[in-house]
Short mmCIF file of C-alpha atoms in Angstrom, two decimals:
data_model
loop_
_atom_site.label_atom_id
_atom_site.label_comp_id
_atom_site.label_asym_id
_atom_site.label_seq_id
_atom_site.Cartn_x
_atom_site.Cartn_y
_atom_site.Cartn_z
CA MET A 26 -47.17 -0.59 22.35
CA ALA A 27 -46.98 -3.20 19.58
CA ASP A 28 -49.31 -1.11 17.41
CA GLN A 29 -47.13 1.92 17.94
CA LEU A 30 -44.00 0.02 16.94
CA MET A 31 -45.66 -1.08 13.69
CA LEU A 32 -45.96 2.58 12.69
CA LEU A 33 -42.28 3.32 13.30
CA PRO A 34 -39.52 2.93 10.69
CA GLN A 35 -37.36 -0.16 11.08
CA ALA A 36 -34.38 1.84 12.44
CA ALA A 37 -36.59 3.26 15.20
CA ILE A 38 -37.89 -0.20 16.04
CA ASP A 39 -34.32 -1.47 16.32
CA ARG A 40 -33.45 1.44 18.60
CA LYS A 41 -36.25 0.43 20.93
CA ARG A 42 -35.39 -3.26 20.73
CA TYR A 43 -31.66 -2.85 21.31
CA LYS A 44 -31.01 -0.15 23.86
CA PRO A 45 -27.56 1.25 23.09
CA LYS A 46 -25.02 1.42 25.87
CA ARG A 47 -21.93 3.56 26.03
CA GLY A 48 -19.97 0.69 24.53
CA HIS A 49 -21.58 0.89 21.08
CA ALA A 50 -20.46 3.36 18.43
CA GLY A 51 -23.99 3.37 17.01
CA TYR A 52 -27.38 1.75 17.46
CA PRO A 53 -27.19 -2.06 17.15
CA GLY A 54 -29.42 -3.22 14.30
CA GLU A 55 -28.80 -0.25 12.00
CA GLY A 56 -25.91 -1.92 10.20
CA PRO A 57 -25.91 -4.52 7.39
CA LYS A 58 -28.44 -7.29 7.89
CA GLY A 59 -26.88 -10.55 9.02
CA GLU A 60 -23.72 -8.88 10.38
CA PHE A 61 -22.75 -8.64 14.03
CA CYS A 62 -20.22 -6.95 16.27
CA LYS A 63 -18.07 -10.09 16.01
CA THR A 64 -17.73 -9.67 12.23
CA CYS A 65 -16.68 -6.01 12.52
CA ILE A 66 -13.00 -5.02 12.35
CA HIS A 67 -13.52 -2.61 15.25
CA ILE A 68 -14.31 -5.27 17.89
CA VAL A 69 -11.61 -5.63 20.54
CA ASN A 70 -11.17 -8.63 22.84
CA ASN A 71 -10.47 -7.03 26.21
CA GLY A 72 -9.53 -10.28 27.90
CA ARG A 73 -11.12 -13.36 29.41
CA TYR A 74 -12.25 -13.45 33.04
CA GLY A 75 -14.37 -15.93 34.93
CA GLY A 76 -14.84 -18.18 31.90
CA ARG A 77 -16.09 -15.50 29.49
CA SER A 78 -14.58 -12.99 27.07
CA TYR A 79 -15.21 -9.26 27.31
CA PHE A 80 -15.46 -7.20 24.14
CA LYS A 81 -15.19 -3.49 23.40
CA CYS A 82 -15.71 -1.29 20.33
CA ALA A 83 -12.51 0.44 19.21
CA LEU A 84 -14.53 3.41 17.94
CA THR A 85 -15.60 4.38 21.46
CA ASN A 86 -13.79 5.76 24.48
CA TRP A 87 -14.18 2.52 26.36
CA THR A 88 -12.99 1.76 29.85
CA ASN A 89 -12.13 -1.54 31.54
CA GLY A 90 -15.47 -1.44 33.33
CA LYS A 91 -18.51 -3.45 32.27
CA ALA A 92 -20.47 -0.29 31.38
CA THR A 93 -18.71 -0.18 27.98
CA ASP A 94 -18.84 -3.92 27.27
CA ILE A 95 -20.50 -5.09 24.06
CA LYS A 96 -21.68 -8.55 23.07
CA ALA A 97 -20.07 -10.30 20.13
CA ASN A 98 -23.51 -11.33 18.85
CA ASP A 99 -25.04 -7.85 19.03
CA PRO A 100 -26.43 -6.83 15.60
CA ALA A 101 -24.14 -4.58 13.58
CA CYS A 102 -24.50 -0.83 14.03
CA GLY A 103 -24.32 1.78 11.30
CA LYS A 104 -20.55 2.09 11.71
CA TRP A 105 -19.93 -1.60 11.03
CA GLU A 106 -16.94 -2.24 8.80
CA GLY A 107 -15.99 -5.68 7.55
CA LEU A 108 -13.01 -5.69 5.23
CA ARG A 109 -12.15 -8.71 3.13
CA ALA A 110 -8.78 -10.34 3.66
CA LEU A 111 -6.18 -11.87 1.37
CA SER A 112 -4.14 -14.80 2.68
CA ILE A 113 -0.42 -14.65 1.90
CA ARG A 114 2.40 -16.95 2.99
CA GLN A 115 5.14 -15.50 5.17
CA PRO A 116 7.62 -13.86 4.72
CA TRP A 117 5.65 -11.86 2.15
CA PRO A 118 3.14 -10.27 4.58
CA TRP A 119 6.09 -9.19 6.72
CA ALA A 120 7.82 -7.76 3.63
CA ILE A 121 4.69 -5.80 2.69
CA LEU A 122 4.48 -4.29 6.16
CA ASN A 123 8.19 -3.78 6.86
CA LEU A 124 10.20 -3.78 3.62
CA GLY A 125 7.99 -1.67 1.39
CA LYS A 126 6.92 -4.60 -0.79
CA ASP A 127 4.37 -2.82 -2.97
CA ILE A 128 3.38 -5.72 -5.23
CA GLU A 129 1.59 -8.94 -4.30
CA ASN A 130 2.20 -11.33 -7.18
CA ARG A 131 -0.70 -13.46 -8.35
CA SER A 132 -1.36 -15.99 -11.11
CA GLN A 133 -4.57 -14.29 -12.24
CA ASN A 134 -6.03 -10.84 -12.73
CA PHE A 135 -8.23 -9.36 -10.00
CA LYS A 136 -10.75 -6.54 -10.26
CA ARG A 137 -10.94 -5.78 -6.55
CA ARG A 138 -9.71 -2.34 -5.48
CA GLY A 139 -9.64 -0.59 -2.13
CA PRO A 140 -8.56 -1.49 1.43
CA ILE A 141 -7.99 -5.13 2.42
CA LEU A 142 -6.76 -7.01 5.45
CA ILE A 143 -3.54 -8.99 5.14
CA HIS A 144 -3.76 -12.55 6.44
CA ALA A 145 -0.62 -14.56 7.14
CA SER A 146 -1.33 -18.18 6.28
CA LEU A 147 -0.20 -21.06 8.48
CA THR A 148 2.46 -22.23 6.03
CA ILE A 149 5.74 -20.39 5.43
CA ASP A 150 7.57 -20.08 2.10
CA GLU A 151 10.93 -21.27 3.42
CA GLN A 152 12.67 -20.75 0.07
CA ALA A 153 11.52 -17.13 0.01
CA VAL A 154 13.00 -16.64 3.48
CA ILE A 155 16.34 -18.00 2.24
CA ASP A 156 16.24 -15.87 -0.91
CA LEU A 157 15.44 -12.63 0.93
CA ARG A 158 18.23 -13.20 3.45
CA ALA A 159 20.62 -13.94 0.60
CA GLN A 160 19.67 -10.57 -0.89
CA GLY A 161 20.72 -8.87 2.34
CA TYR A 162 17.33 -8.35 3.98
CA GLU A 163 17.24 -8.79 7.76
CA LEU A 164 14.26 -10.95 8.62
CA PRO A 165 12.92 -12.01 12.03
CA THR A 166 13.65 -15.51 13.24
CA THR A 167 9.93 -16.25 13.62
CA PHE A 168 6.82 -15.00 11.84
CA LYS A 169 3.24 -14.61 12.98
CA THR A 170 1.00 -17.03 11.09
CA GLY A 171 -2.65 -18.04 11.05
CA GLY A 172 -4.21 -14.61 11.39
CA ILE A 173 -4.55 -10.99 10.35
CA VAL A 174 -1.29 -9.06 10.61
CA GLY A 175 -2.00 -5.84 8.76
CA LYS A 176 -3.90 -3.96 6.11
CA ALA A 177 -3.18 -2.26 2.77
CA THR A 178 -4.98 -0.69 -0.16
CA ILE A 179 -5.13 -2.23 -3.63
CA THR A 180 -4.89 0.50 -6.25
CA ASP A 181 -4.43 -1.62 -9.38
CA CYS A 182 -3.74 -5.08 -10.82
CA VAL A 183 -1.06 -5.05 -13.50
CA SER A 184 0.70 -7.45 -15.87
CA GLU A 185 3.95 -5.47 -15.76
CA HIS A 186 5.49 -3.04 -13.28
CA SER A 187 8.79 -1.32 -12.57
CA SER A 188 8.79 -2.41 -8.91
CA GLU A 189 11.62 -4.72 -7.89
CA TRP A 190 8.98 -6.90 -6.22
CA PHE A 191 7.07 -7.65 -9.42
CA THR A 192 7.54 -11.17 -10.82
CA GLY A 193 4.09 -11.68 -12.36
CA PRO A 194 2.27 -12.85 -14.24
CA TYR A 195 -0.01 -10.37 -12.41
CA GLY A 196 0.59 -8.08 -9.50
CA LEU A 197 -1.70 -6.34 -7.05
CA VAL A 198 -0.34 -2.82 -6.50
CA LEU A 199 -0.39 -2.04 -2.78
CA THR A 200 -0.23 1.26 -0.91
CA ASP A 201 -0.77 2.45 2.68
CA ALA A 202 0.43 -0.81 4.23
CA LYS A 203 0.08 -0.77 8.01
CA THR A 204 0.71 -3.35 10.73
CA LEU A 205 -2.32 -4.28 12.85
CA PRO A 206 -2.52 -6.14 16.17
CA PHE A 207 -2.47 -9.86 15.40
CA ARG A 208 -5.90 -11.51 15.31
CA PRO A 209 -6.15 -15.27 14.75
CA CYS A 210 -8.53 -16.51 12.06
CA LYS A 211 -8.64 -19.19 9.41
CA GLY A 212 -7.57 -18.28 5.91
CA ALA A 213 -9.28 -19.07 2.62
CA GLN A 214 -8.59 -18.86 -1.08
CA SER A 215 -8.95 -15.52 -2.86
CA PHE A 216 -10.57 -12.68 -0.88
CA PHE A 217 -12.58 -13.70 2.16
CA VAL A 218 -14.39 -12.22 5.17
CA PRO A 219 -12.49 -13.23 8.33
CA LYS A 220 -14.29 -15.25 10.98
CA TRP A 221 -12.56 -14.17 14.15
CA GLU A 222 -11.47 -17.00 16.45
CA ASP A 223 -11.38 -14.66 19.47
CA ALA A 224 -14.94 -13.37 19.01
#
């Protein structure tokens, strides 16, 4: 059997090594090397019972039964997706997701383009909260902090813009902002790959 495996391509070997269950969207081991289900944005924590957490893949038609459970440390499959996140102090993440804030102001130019996750840092910009309320915006009394709250797409980084949200000196132009279920994780400077605290 070992000799036969040596003649197979790596993907076929992984398919034999990691038997896929209904819970996986693809064959574990066919995704990026060094990545796991727990680093994929599609992993869902389905609750904690009897001292352990149960995880599902959002890309599958999973049930609450164990037949569709996946392990957080299973190797990534071919449908693995790990977006980088940008940490922003509230109330700005909330404004991006609820007020149409289409510019994220930054002190330096960035070349990154494409979809990102929006991370709400632990600290809140209290002065910004006061300023937005003074401008007539209705804000919530509390904000979610310390985790991923949404996603958006960066289409450009500009040094001037007609948007009312632009203050500069640079601004990331954002589109397709969407609220996501809150997932706790530690933030970091610049763009970072989230390390999920519930995985």
